[in-house]
Coordinates of C-alpha atoms in Angstrom, one line a residue:
X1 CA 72.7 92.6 129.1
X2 CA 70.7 90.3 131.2
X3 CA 68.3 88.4 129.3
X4 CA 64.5 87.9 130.8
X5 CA 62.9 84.3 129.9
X6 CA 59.6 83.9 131.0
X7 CA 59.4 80.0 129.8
X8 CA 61.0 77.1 130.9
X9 CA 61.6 75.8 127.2
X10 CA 63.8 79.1 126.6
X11 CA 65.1 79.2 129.8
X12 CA 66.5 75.4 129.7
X13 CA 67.4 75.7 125.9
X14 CA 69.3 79.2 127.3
X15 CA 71.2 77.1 130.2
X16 CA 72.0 74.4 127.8
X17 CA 73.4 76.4 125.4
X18 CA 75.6 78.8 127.3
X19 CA 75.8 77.5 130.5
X20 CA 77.1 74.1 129.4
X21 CA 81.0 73.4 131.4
X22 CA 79.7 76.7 133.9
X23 CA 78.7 76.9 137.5
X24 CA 75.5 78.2 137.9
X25 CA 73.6 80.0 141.0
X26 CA 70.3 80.8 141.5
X27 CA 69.0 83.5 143.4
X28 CA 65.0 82.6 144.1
X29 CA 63.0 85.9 144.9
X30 CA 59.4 87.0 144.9
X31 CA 60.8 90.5 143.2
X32 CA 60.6 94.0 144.8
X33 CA 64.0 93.6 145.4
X34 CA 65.6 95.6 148.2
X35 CA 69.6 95.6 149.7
X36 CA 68.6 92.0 150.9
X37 CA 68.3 90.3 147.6
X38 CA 71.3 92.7 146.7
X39 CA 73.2 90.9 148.7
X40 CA 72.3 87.4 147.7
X41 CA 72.6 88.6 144.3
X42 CA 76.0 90.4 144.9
X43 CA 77.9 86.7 146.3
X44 CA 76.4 84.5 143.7
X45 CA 78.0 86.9 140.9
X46 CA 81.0 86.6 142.5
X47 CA 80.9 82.8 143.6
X48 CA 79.5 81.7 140.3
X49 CA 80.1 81.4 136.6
X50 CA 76.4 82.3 135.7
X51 CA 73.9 83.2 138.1
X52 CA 69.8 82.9 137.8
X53 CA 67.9 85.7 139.2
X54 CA 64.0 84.0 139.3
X55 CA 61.2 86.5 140.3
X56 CA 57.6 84.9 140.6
X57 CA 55.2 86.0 143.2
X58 CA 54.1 82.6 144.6
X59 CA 50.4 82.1 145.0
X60 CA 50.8 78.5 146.7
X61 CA 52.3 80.4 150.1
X62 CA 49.7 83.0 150.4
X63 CA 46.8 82.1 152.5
X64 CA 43.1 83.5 152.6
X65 CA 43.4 87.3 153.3
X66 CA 47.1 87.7 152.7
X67 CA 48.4 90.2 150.8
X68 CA 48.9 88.0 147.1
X69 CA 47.3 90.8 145.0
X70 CA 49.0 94.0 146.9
X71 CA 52.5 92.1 146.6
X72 CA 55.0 94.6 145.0
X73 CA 55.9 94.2 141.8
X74 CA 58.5 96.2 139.6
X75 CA 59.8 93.7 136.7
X76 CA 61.7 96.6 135.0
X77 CA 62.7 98.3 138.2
X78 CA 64.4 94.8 139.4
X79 CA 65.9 94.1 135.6
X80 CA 67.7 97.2 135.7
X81 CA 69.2 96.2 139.6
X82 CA 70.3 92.8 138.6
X83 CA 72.0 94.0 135.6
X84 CA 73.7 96.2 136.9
X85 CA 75.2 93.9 139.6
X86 CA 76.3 91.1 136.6
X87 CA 73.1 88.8 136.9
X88 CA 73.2 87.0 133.5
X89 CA 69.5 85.9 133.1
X90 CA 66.0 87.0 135.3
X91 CA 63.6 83.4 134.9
X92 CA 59.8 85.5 135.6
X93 CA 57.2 82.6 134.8
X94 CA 53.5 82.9 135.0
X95 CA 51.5 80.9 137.3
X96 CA 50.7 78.9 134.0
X97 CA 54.0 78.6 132.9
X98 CA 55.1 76.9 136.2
X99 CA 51.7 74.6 135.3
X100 CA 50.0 75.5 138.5
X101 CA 46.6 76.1 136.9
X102 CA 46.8 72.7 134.9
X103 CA 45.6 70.5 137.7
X104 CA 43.3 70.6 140.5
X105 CA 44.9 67.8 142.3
X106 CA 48.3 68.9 141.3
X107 CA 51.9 67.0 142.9
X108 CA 53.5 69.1 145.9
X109 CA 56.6 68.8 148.1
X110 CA 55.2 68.6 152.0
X111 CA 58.3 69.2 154.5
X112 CA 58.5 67.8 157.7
X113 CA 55.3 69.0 160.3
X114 CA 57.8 69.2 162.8
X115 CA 59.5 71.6 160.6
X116 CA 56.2 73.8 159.9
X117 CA 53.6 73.3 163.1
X118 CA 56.2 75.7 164.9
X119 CA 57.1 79.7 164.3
X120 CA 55.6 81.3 161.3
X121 CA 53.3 77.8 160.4
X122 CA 50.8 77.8 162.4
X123 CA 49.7 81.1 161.4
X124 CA 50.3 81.2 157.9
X125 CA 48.9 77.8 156.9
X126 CA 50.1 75.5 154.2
X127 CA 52.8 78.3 153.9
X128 CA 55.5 76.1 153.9
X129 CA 54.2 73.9 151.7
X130 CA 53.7 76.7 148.7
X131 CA 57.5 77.4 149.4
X132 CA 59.0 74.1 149.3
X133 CA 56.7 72.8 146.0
X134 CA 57.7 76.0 143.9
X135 CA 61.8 75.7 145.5
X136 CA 61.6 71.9 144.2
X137 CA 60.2 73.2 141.0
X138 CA 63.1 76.0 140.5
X139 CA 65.4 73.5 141.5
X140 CA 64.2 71.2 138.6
X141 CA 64.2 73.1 136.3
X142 CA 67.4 75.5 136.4
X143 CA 69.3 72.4 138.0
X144 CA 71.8 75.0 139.6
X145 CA 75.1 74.1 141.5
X146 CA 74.2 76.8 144.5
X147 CA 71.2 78.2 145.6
X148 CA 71.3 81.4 147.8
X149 CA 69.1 82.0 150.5
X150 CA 69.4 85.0 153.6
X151 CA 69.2 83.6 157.3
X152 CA 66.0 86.7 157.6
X153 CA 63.7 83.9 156.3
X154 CA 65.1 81.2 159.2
X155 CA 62.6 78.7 159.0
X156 CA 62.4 78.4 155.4
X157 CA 65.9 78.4 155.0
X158 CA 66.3 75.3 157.7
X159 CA 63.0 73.7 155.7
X160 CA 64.8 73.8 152.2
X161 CA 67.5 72.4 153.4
X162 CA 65.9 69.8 154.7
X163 CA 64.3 69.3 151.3
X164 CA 67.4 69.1 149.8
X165 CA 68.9 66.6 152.1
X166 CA 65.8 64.4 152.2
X167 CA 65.6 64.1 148.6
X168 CA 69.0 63.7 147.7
X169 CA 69.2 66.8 145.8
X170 CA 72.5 68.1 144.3
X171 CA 72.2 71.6 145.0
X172 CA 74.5 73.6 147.4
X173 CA 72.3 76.0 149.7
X174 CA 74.2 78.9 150.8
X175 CA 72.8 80.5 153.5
X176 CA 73.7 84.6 153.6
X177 CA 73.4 86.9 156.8
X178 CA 70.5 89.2 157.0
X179 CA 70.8 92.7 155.5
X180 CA 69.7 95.6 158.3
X181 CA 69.0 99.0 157.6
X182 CA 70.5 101.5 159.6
X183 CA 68.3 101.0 162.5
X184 CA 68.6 97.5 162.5
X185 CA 65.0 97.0 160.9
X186 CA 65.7 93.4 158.7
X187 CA 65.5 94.5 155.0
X188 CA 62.2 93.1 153.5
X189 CA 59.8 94.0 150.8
X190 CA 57.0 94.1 152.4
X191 CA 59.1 97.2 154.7
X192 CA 57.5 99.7 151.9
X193 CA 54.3 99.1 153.2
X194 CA 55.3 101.0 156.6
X195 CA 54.9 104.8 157.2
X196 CA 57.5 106.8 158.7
X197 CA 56.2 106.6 162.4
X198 CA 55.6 102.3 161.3
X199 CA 59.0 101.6 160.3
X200 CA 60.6 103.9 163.9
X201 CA 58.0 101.3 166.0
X202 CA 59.2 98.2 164.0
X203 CA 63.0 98.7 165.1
X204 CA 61.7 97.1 168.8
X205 CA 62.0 93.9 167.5
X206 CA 65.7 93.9 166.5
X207 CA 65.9 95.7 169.7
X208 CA 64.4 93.1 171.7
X209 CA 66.3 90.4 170.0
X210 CA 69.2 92.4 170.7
X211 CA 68.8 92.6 174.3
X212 CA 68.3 88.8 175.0
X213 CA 71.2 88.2 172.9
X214 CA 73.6 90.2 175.1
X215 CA 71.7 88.5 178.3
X216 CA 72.9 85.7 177.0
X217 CA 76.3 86.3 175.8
X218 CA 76.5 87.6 180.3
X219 CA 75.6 83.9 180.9
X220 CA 71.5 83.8 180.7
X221 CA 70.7 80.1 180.0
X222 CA 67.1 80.2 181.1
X223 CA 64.4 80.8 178.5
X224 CA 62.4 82.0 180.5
X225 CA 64.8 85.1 181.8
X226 CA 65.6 85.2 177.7
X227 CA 62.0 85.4 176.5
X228 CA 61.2 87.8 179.3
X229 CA 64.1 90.6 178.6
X230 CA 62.9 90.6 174.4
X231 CA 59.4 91.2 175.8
X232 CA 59.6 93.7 177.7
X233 CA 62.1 95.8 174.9
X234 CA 58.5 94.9 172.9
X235 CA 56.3 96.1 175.2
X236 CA 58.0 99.9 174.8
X237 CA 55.8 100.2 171.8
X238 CA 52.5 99.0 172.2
X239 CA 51.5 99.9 168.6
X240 CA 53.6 96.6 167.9
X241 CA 51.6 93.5 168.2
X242 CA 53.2 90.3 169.0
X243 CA 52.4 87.3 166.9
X244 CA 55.0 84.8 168.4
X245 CA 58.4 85.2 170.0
X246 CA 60.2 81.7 170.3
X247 CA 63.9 79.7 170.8
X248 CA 64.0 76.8 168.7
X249 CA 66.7 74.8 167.7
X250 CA 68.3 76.2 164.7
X251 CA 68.6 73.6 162.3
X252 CA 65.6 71.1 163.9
X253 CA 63.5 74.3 164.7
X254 CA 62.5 72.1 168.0
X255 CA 60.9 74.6 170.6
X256 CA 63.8 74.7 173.6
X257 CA 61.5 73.9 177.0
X258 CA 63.8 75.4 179.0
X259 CA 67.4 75.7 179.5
X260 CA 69.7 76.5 176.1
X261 CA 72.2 74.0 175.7
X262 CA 75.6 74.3 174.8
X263 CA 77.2 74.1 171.1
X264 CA 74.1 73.9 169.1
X265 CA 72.6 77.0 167.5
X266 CA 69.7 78.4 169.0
X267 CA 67.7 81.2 167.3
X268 CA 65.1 83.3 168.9
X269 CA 62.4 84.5 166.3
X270 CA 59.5 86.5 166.8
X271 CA 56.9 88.1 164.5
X272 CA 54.8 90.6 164.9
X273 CA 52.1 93.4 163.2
X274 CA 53.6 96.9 162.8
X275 CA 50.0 98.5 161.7
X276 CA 49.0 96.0 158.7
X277 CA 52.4 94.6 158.2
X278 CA 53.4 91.2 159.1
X279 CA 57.0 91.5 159.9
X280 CA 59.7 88.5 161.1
X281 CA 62.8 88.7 162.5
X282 CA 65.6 86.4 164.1
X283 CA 68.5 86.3 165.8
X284 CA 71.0 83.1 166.3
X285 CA 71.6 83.5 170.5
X286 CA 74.3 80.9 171.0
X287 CA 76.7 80.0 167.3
X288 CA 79.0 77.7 167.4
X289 CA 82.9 78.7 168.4
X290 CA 84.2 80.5 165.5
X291 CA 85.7 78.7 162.0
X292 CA 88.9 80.4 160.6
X293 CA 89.2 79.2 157.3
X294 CA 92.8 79.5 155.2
X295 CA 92.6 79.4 151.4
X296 CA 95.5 80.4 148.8
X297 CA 97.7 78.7 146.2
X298 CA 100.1 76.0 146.7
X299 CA 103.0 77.4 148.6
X300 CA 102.1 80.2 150.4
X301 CA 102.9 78.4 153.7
X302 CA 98.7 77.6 155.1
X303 CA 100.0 74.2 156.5
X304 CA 102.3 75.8 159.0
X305 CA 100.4 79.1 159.4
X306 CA 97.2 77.0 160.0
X307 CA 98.8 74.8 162.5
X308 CA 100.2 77.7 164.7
X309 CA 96.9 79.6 164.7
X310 CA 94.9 76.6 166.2
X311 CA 97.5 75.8 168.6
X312 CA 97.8 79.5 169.6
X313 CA 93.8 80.5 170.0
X314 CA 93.3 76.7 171.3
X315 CA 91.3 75.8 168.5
X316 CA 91.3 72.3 166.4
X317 CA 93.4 71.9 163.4
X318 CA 91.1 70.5 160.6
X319 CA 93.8 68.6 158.4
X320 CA 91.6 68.0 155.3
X321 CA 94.8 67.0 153.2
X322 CA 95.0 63.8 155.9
X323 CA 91.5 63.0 154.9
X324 CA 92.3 63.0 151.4
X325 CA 95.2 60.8 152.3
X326 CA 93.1 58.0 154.5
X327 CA 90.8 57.7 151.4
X328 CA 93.9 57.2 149.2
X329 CA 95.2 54.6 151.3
X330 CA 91.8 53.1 151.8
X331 CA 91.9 52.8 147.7
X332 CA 94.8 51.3 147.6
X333 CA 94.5 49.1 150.7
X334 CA 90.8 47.7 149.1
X335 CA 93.2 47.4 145.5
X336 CA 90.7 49.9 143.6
X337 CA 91.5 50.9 140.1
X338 CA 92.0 54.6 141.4
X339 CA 90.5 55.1 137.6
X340 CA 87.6 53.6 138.3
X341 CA 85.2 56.2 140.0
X342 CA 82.2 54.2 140.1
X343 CA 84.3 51.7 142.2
X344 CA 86.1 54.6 144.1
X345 CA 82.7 55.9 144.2
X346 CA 80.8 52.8 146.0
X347 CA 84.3 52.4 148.8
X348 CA 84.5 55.5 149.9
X349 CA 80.9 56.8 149.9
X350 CA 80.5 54.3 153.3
X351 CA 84.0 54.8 154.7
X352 CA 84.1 56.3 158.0
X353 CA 87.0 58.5 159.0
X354 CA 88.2 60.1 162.1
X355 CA 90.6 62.7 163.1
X356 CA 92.5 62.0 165.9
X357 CA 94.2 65.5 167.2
X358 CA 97.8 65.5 168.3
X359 CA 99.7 68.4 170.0
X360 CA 102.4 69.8 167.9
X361 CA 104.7 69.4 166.3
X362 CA 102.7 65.9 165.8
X363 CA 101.0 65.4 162.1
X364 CA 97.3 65.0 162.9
X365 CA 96.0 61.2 163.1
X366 CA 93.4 59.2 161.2
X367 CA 91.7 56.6 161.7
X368 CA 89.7 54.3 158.7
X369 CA 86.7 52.8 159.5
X370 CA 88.3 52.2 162.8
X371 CA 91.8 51.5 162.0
X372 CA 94.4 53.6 162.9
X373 CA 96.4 54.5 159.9
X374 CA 98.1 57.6 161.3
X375 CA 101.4 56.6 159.2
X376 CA 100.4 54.8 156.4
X377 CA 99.1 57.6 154.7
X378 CA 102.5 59.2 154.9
X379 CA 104.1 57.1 152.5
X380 CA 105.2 58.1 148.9
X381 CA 102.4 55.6 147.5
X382 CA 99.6 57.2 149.2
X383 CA 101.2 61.0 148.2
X384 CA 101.6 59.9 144.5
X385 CA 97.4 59.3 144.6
X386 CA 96.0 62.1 146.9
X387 CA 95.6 64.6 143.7
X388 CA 94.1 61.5 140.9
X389 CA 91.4 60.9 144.2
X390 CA 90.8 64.5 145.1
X391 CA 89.7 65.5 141.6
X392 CA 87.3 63.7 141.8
X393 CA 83.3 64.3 142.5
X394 CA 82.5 61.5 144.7
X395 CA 85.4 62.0 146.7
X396 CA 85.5 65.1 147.4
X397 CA 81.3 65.5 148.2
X398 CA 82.0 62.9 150.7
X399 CA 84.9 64.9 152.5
X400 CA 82.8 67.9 151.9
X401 CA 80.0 66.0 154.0
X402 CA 82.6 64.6 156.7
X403 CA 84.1 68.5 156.8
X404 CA 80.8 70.2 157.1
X405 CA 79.9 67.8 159.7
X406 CA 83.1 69.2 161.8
X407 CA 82.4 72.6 161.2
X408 CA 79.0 71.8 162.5
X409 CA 81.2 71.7 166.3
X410 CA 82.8 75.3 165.2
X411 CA 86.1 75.9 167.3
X412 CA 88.4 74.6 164.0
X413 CA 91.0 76.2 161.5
X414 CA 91.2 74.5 158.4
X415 CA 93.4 75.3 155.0
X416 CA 93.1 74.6 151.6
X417 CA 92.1 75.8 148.1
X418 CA 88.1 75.6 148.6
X419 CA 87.4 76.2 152.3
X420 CA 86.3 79.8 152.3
X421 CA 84.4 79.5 149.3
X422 CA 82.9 75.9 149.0
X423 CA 83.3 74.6 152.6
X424 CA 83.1 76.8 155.1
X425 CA 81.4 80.2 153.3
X426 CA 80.0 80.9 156.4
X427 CA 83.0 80.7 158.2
X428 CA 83.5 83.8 160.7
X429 CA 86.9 84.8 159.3
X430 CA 88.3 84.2 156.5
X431 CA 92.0 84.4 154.9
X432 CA 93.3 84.2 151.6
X433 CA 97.0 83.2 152.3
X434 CA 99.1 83.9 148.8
X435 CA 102.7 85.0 147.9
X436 CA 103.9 85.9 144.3
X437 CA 104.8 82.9 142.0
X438 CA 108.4 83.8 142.4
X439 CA 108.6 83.9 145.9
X440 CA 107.3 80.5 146.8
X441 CA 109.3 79.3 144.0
X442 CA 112.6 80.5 146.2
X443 CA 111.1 79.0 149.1
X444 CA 110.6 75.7 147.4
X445 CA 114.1 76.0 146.3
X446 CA 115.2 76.6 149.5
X447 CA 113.6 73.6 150.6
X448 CA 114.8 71.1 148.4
X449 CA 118.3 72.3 148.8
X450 CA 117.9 72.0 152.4
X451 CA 117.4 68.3 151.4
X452 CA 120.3 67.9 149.6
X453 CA 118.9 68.2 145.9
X454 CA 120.8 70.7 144.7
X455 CA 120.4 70.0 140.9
X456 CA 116.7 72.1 140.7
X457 CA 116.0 75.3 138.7
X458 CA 114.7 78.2 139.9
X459 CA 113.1 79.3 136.4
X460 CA 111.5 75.7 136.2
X461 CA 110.0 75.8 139.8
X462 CA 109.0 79.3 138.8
X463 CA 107.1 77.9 135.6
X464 CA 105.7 74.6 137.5
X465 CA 103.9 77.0 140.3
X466 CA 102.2 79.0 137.5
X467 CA 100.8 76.3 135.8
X468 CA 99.8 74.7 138.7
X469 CA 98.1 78.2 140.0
X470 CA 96.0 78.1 136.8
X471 CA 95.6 74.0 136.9
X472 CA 93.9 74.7 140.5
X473 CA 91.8 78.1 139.5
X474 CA 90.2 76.7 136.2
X475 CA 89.3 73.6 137.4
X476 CA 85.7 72.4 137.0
X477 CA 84.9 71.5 140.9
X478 CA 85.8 74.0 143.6
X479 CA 88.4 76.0 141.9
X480 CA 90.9 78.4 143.9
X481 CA 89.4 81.2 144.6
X482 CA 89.5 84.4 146.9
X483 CA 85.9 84.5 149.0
X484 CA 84.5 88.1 148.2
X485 CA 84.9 88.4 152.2
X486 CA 88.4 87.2 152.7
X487 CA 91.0 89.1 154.3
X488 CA 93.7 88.6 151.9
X489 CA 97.6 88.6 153.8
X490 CA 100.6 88.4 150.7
X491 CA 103.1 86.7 152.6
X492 CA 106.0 87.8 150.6
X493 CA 109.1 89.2 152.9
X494 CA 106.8 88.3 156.5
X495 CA 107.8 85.8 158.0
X496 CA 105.3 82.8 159.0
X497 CA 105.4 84.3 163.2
X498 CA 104.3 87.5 161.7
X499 CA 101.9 85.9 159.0
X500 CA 100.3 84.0 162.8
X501 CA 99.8 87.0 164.4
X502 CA 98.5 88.9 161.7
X503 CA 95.9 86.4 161.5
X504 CA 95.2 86.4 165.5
X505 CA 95.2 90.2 165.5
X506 CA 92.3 89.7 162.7
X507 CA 90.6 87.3 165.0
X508 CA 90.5 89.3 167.7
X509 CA 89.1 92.1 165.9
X510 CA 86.1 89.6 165.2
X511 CA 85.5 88.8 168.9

């Protein structure tokens, strides 16, 4: 049954108590929860170990004559949803539990102006500023692992994490695609405030967002031409009234003057008054090319599959076990105590590494800190130290960084036992490669007999791959697991051609 604290003390005494050794998410809302927060709530259940559902209508981000009073509320009415979809706890403070009535010159959390003087801010005043003290506040105080937030809210997604990055928070924010109804209308609270004929007018604006999205995708880069088609889908129902429509950078939210350039996400928002509802909208015109990521346990054949599928679709092999292996030999090279994680900590933190792609059936490069050290990782030392490294929290948040900062490009395929769920969650398609213990026990069999050991047991290699399937799913960072949205492929009796198709016919499905 989930458990409603309306105080931080019982709250944090809650968390301490039961969440201690658990991953937890939290799922900030201002309640009335629709299919939206559903959603949100929904991936955190199945991401996390405990997950924090906080429901607190925010006075700080409503302005003069906003609608702070006529908000919808239904505390019981949301209790009852986020039970029923696993949430453990529901954190629903007062304003003066949260101490916002203690001080009239009270501490708060100003974001960028760059970030807010464009889009919603300059209508909605201070705004942003409401959002990112209370988001700071909820981040203090529940001190989750992952935060969820859906892309509907753009610039207040692209502000928080900001926040987070500027102030050297430890959360994860894990952005989720907007929930549409039916007719494409964006799922918001506020959408109960429409009549019948209100919420027909208000599908224009997906409509219009729609349209300049498909100019685009024919080869539109002008934003004028972009801004123009969206605008006149609009003007088909004049009841609609137009607050802004803009492109902006998606991550920067820098207005684009006006051609779009190429690889960097550009998302066209607009806002507008259906009768007395303020409504917002957005659509990304231009994502980066496409990330296939390849998770499953050890032996199910993702090096070779993942390989084949980048070479085939022309993409670039992300080889995150040669990263791991270039900080191994960096820590050996620098003759670090691989014990020592402060030390490890403090070398690798500034190391700079870099991928140097080679055609098959070439292993991928590295270079280290501008060293090429493309075979030194290869040799049994550096192998023997990869897994005492990778377990590791520093290590692995700064190949998380250096990853991310790939995917940022798109156009890669990477494998491992966290990239669907920890690296790449957005990632456009996503595959969980596995096989049953005992066939990847033949295989390796197979394998070391080809190399002339033929002195191996089959039950043995059976027994290792078990424990190493439940080593790699219980452990405390990242563990092996199937991304709720993961097209799973059991490789038993295919072989790995027919395993690289599959996975190509799958892509081109997405396309």
């Amino acid at each position: 049954m989930v458990q409603i604290f309306r105080t931080i003390a019982g709250l944090q005494t809650y968390l301490r108590q039961v969440g201690r050794g658990k991953t937890v998410g939290l799922v900030p809302t201002m309640g009335a929860l629709h299919a939206g927060h559903g959603s949100l709530l929904k991936r955190a259940v199945a991401e996390m170990d405990l997950v924090v559902l906080s429901i607190f209508v925010n006075p700080l981000q409503f302005g003069l004559g906003e609608d702070l009073e006529q908000y919808p509320r239904d505390l019981d009415g949301d209790r009852q949803w986020a039970e029923s979809l696993g949430v453990a706890v529901i954190f629903a403070p007062t304003v003066a539990d949260l101490g916002l009535n203690s001080r009239v010159n009270q501490t708060t959390v100003l974001p960028p102006p760059a970030m807010t003087e464009v889009l919603c801010g300059p209508h909605r005043p201070g705004h942003f500023q409401g959002v990112a003290t209370i988001v700071t506040k909820l981040f203090t105080i529940v001190c989750p692992d992952v935060a969820y937030f859906g892309e509907k809210d753009a610039q207040q997604l692209a502000i928080i994490r900001r926040l987070v990055e500027d102030l050297n928070l430890t959360v994860t924010i894990r952005r989720c695609p907007t929930v549409r109804e039916a007719s494409g209308l964006a799922m918001s609270s506020r959408n109960q405030y429409l009549t019948a004929g209100e919420r027909e007018q208000a599908t224009v604006l997906y409509r219009g967002l729609q349209a300049a999205q498909e100019q685009y995708h024919q080869g539109d880069r002008q934003v004028s031409s972009l801004l123009t088609i969206a605008q006149d889908i609009l003007a088909t129902e004049p009841a609609v009234k137009l607050q802004y429509l803009e492109l902006v950078q998606g991550d920067t939210l820098q207005p684009i003057a006006e051609k779009i350039p190429d690889q960097i996400p550009v998302l066209m928002a607009i806002a507008a008054y259906v009768g007395s509802t303020r409504l917002i909208d957005n659509l990304v015109l231009n994502y980066r090319l496409p990330i296939i990521a390849i998770d499953g346990p050890a032996g199910a054949g993702k090096s070779t599959v993942t390989r084949q599928v980048a070479d085939r679709l022309g993409l670039t092999y992300l080889d995150t076990g040669a990263m791991y292996r270039a900080l191994a030999w960096l820590i050996l090279d620098r003759h670090i105590a691989p014990q020592d994680e402060p030390a490890v900590a403090e070398l690798t933190s500034g190391a700079e590494i870099e991928l140097i792609p080679r055609p098959a059936p070439q292993l991928t490069g590295v270079k280290v800190n501008g060293q090429d050290v493309s075979d030194a990782i290869r040799t049994p030392a550096v192998t023997h130290l990869v897994s005492t490294i990778a377990a590791q929290g520093a290590v692995r948040a700064k190949l998380l960084k250096l990853q991310r900062k790939y995917g940022d490009q798109g156009g890669i395929v990477a494998e491992g036992r966290d990239i669907g769920t920890q690296v790449f969650p957005n990632a456009e398609l996503k595959i969980f490669l596995t096989a049953s213990v005992q066939e990847r026990a033949r295989r390796r069999l197979k394998d070391f007999q080809a190399q002339g050991n033929q002195a191996v047991d089959l039950a043995q290699l059976e027994a290792d791959i078990a424990q190493r399937d439940h080593l790699d799913s219980t452990r405390a960072i990242a563990p092996l697991q199937k991304a709720m949205d993961a097209a799973e492929i059991v490789t038993d009796n295919l072989t790995i051609a027919e395993v690289v198709e599959g996975i190509i016919d799958l892509y081109k499905k997405m396309q």
